[in-house]
CSV table of C-alpha atoms and ligand atoms in Angstrom, one decimal:
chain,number,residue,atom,x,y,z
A,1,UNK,CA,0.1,-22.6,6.2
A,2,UNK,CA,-0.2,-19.5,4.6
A,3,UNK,CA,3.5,-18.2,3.9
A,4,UNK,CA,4.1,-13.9,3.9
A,5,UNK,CA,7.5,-13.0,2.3
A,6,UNK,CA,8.5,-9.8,3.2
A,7,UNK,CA,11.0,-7.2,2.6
A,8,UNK,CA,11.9,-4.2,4.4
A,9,UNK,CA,10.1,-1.0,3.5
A,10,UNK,CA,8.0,-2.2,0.7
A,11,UNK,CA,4.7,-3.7,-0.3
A,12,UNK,CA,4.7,-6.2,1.6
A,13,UNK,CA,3.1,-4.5,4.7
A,14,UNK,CA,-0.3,-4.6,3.2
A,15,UNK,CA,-0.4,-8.7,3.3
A,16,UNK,CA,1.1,-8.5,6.8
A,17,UNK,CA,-1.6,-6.0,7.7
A,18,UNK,CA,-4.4,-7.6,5.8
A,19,UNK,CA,-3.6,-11.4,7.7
A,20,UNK,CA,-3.5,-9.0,11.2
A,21,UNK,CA,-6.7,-7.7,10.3
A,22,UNK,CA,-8.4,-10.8,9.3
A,23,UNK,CA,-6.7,-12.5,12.3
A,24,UNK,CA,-4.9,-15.3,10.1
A,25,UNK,CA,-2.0,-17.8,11.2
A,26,UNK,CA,0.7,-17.3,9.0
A,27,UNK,CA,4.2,-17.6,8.8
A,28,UNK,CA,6.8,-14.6,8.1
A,29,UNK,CA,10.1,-14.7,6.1
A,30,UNK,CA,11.8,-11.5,6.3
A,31,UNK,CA,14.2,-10.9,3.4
A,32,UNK,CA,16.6,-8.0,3.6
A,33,UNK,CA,17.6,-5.7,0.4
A,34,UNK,CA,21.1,-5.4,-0.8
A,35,UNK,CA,22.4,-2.5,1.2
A,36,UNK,CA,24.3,-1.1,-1.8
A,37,UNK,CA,21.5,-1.3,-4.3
A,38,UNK,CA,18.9,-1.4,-2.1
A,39,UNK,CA,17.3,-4.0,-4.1
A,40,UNK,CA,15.8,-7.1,-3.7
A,41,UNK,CA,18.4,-10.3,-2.4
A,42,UNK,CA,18.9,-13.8,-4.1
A,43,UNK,CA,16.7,-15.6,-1.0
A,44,UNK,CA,13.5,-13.3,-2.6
A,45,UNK,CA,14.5,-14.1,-6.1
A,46,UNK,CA,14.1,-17.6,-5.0
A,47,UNK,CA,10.5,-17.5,-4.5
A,48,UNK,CA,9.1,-14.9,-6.4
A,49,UNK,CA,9.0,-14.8,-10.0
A,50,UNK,CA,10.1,-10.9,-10.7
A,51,UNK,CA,12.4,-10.7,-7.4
A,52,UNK,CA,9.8,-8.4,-6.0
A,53,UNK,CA,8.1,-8.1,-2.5
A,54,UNK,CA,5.6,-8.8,-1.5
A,55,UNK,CA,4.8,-12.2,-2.6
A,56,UNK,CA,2.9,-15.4,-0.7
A,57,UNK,CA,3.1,-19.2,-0.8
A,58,UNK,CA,-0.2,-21.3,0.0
A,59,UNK,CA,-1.4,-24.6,-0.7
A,60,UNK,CA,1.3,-24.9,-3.3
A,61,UNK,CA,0.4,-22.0,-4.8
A,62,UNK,CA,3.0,-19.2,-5.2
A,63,UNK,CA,1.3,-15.5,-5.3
A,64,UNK,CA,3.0,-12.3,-6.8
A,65,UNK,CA,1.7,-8.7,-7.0
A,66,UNK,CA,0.3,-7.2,-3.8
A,67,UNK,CA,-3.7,-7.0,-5.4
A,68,UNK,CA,-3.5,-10.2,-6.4
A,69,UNK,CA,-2.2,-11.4,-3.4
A,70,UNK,CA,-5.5,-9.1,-1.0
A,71,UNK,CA,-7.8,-10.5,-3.5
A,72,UNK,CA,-6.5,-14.3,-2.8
A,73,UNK,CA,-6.6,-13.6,0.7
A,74,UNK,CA,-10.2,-12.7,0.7
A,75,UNK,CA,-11.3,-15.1,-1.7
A,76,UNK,CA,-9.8,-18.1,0.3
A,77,UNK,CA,-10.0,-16.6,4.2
A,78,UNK,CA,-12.4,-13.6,3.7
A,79,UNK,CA,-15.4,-14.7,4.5
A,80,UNK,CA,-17.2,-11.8,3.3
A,81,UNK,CA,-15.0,-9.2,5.6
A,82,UNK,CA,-12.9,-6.3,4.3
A,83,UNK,CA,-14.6,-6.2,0.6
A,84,UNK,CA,-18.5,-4.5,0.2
A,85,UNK,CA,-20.8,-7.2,-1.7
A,86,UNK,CA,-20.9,-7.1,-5.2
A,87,UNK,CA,-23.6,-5.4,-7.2
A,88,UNK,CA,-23.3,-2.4,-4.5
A,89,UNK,CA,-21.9,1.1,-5.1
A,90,UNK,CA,-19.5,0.4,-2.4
A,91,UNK,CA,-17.9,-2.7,-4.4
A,92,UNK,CA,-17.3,-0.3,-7.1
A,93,UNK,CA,-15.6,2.2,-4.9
A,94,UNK,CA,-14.0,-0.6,-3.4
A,95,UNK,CA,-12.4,-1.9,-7.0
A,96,UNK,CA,-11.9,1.2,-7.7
A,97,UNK,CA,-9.6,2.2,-5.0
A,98,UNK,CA,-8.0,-0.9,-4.7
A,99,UNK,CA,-6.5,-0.6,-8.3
A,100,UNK,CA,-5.8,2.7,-8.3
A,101,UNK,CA,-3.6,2.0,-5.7
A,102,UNK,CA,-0.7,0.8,-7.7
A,103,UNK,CA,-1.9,2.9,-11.2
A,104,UNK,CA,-3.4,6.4,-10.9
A,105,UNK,CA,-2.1,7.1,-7.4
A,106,UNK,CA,1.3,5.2,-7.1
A,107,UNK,CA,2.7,6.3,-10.5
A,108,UNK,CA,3.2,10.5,-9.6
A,109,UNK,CA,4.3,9.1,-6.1
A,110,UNK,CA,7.2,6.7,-7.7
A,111,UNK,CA,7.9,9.4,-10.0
A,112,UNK,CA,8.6,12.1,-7.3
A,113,UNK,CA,10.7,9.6,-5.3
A,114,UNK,CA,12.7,8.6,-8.0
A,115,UNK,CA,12.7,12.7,-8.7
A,116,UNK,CA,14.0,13.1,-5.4
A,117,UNK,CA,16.8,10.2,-5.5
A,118,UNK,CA,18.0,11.3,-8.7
A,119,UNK,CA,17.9,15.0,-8.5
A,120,UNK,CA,15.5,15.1,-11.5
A,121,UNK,CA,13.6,18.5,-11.7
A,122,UNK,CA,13.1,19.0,-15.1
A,123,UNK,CA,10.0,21.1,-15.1
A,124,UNK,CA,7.9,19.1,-17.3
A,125,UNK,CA,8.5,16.4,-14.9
A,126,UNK,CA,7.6,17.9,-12.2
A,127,UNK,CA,5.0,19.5,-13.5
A,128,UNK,CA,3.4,16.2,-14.5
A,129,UNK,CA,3.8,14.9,-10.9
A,130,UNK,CA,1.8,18.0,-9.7
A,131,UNK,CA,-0.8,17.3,-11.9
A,132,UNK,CA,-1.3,14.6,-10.9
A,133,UNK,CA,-1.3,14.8,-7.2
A,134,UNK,CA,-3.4,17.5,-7.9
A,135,UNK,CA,-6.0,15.3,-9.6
A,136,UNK,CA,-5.7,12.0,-7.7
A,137,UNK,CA,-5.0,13.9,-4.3
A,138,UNK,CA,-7.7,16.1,-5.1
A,139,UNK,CA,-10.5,13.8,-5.8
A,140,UNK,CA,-9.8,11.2,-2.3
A,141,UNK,CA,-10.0,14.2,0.0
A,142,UNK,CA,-13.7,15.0,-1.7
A,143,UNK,CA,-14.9,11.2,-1.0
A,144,UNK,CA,-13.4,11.2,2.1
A,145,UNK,CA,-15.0,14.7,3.5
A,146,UNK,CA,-18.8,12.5,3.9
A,147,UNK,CA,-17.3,9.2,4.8
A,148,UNK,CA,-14.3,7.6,7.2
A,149,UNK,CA,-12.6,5.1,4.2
A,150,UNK,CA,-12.8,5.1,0.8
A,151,UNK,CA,-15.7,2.5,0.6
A,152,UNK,CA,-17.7,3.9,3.1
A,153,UNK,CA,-16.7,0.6,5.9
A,154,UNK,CA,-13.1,-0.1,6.2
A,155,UNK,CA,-11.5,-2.3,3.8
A,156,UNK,CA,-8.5,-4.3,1.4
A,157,UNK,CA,-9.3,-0.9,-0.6
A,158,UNK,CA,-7.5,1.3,1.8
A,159,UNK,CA,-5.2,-1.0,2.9
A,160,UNK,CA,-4.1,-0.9,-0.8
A,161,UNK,CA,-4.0,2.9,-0.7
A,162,UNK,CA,-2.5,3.6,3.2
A,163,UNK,CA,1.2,2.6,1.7
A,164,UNK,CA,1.7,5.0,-1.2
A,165,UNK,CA,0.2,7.8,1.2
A,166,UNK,CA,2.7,7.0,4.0
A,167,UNK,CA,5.4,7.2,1.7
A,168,UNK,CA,4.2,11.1,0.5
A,169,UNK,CA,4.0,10.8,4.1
A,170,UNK,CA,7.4,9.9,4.8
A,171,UNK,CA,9.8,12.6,5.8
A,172,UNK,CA,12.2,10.1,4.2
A,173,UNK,CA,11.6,10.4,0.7
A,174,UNK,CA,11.3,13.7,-0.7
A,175,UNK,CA,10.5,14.6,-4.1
A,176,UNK,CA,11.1,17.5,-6.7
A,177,UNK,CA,7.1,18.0,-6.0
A,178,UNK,CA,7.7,19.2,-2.5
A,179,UNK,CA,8.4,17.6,1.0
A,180,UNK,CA,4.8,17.7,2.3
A,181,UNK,CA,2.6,16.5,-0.8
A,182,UNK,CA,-0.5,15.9,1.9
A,183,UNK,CA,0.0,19.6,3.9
A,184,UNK,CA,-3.1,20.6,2.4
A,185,UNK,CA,-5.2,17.7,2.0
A,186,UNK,CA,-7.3,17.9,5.5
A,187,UNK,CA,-9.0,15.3,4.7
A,188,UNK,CA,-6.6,12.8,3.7
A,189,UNK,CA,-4.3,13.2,7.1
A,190,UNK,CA,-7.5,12.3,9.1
A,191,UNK,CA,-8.0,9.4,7.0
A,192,UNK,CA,-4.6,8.5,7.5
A,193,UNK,CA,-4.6,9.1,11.6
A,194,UNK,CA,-7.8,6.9,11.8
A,195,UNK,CA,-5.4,3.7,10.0
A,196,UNK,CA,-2.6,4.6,12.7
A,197,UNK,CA,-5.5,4.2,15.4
A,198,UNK,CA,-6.6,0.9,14.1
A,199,UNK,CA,-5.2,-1.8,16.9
A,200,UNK,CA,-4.7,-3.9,14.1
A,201,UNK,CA,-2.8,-1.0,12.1
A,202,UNK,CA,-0.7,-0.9,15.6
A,203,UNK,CA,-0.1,-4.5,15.6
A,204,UNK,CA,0.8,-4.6,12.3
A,205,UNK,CA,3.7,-2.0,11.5
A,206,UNK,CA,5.3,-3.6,14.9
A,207,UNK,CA,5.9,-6.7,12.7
A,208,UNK,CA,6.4,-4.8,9.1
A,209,UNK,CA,8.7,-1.9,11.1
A,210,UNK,CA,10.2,-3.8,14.5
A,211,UNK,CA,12.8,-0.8,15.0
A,212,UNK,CA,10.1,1.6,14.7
B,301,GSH,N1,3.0,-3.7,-8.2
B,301,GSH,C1,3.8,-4.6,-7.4
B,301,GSH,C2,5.1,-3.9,-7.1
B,301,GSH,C3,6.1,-4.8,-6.4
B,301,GSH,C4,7.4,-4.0,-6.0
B,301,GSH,O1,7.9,-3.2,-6.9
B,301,GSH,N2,8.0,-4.3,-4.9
B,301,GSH,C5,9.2,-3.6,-4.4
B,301,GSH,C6,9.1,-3.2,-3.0
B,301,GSH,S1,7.8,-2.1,-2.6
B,301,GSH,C7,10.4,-4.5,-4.6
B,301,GSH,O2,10.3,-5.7,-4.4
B,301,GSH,N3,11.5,-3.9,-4.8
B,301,GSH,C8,12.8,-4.6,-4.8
B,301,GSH,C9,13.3,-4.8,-6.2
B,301,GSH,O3,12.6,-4.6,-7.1
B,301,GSH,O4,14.5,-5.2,-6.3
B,301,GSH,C10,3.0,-5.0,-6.2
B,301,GSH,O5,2.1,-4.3,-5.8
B,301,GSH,O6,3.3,-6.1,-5.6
């Protein structure tokens, strides 16, 4: 059976979310982070090659890095759902999104919440970040003002992009590029209300984030 490690606040909620949204069997190990260092424990160490969440066993395979892992998952148990066909403008938007996920988008977002955590506010730092929020931020709300997800149907694409927009989200981590990153991006927070209305979305964080 398909095995989902997963560590508090991190990653790993896409795969949780992606098996909830293709209705999978699987089984849930929860590891919890060093409360000093906040990093990763020994028992994830264990299984995934860089210590880092999220990562998946199946069929004796062991599967790091959250795109890898969606793209598995849809390979092996898609069945054509959550990914537009290739050859289509959709796929592209599709690829697209789903790497810029972790590249152009989560790079100004890990550099303001390290920002933030470290007190960094040099102004060519920040000024970077802003730049690029500006850019990446500025470019999803125009594709999302004519359609409801970043492909056009719902799919792994913005269950790629939903968790480095919660945390800008997050009243948790703020960064030297301001508190509310999204106040102005209409677009976006509608985009991100219609996940939190997904039942799936629902049934999901309840496993990801049981204390709420
Ligand atoms: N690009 C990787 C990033 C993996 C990653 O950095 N995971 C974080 C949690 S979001 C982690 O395991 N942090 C604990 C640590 O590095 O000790 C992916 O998408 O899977």
């Amino acid at each position: 059976m398909l095995t989902i490690h997963h560590l508090g606040l991190s990653r790993s909620d896409r795969i949780i979310w992606l098996a909830e949204e293709l209705s999978l069997d699987y089984k849930l190990v929860t590891h919890v982070r060093n409360p000093e260092t906040f990093r990763s424990p020994d028992s994830l160490w264990a299984v995934s090659p860089m210590g880092k969440a999220p990562v998946i066993e199946d069929a004796g395979l062991t599967i790091p890095e959250s795109g890898a892992i969606v793209e598995y998952i849809l390979d092996t148990y898609g069945n054509g759902r959550l990914r537009p066909a290739a050859g289509s403008q959709a796929y592209i938007d599709y690829l697209h999104w789903m790497h810029a996920a972790e590249s152009t988008l989560m790079t100004p977002v890990f550099m303001n919440m390290i920002g933030g955590m470290s007190g960094l506010d040099n102004p060519i730092y920040v000024g970077f970040i802003k730049g690029e929020f500006d850019t990446v931020l500025g470019y999803m709300e125009k594709v999302l003002a004519d359609r409801d997800y970043l492909a056009g149907e719902f799919s792994a694409a913005d269950i790629m992009v939903t968790f480095p927009l919660m945390m800008l989200s997050s009243p948790m981590i703020p960064g030297p590029a301001g508190g509310d990153v999204l106040h102005n991006y209409e677009n976006i927070k509608a985009y991100l209300q219609r996940i939190h209305d997904r039942p799936k979305w629902q049934k999901a964080e309840a496993i990801f984030r049981p204390e709420g």
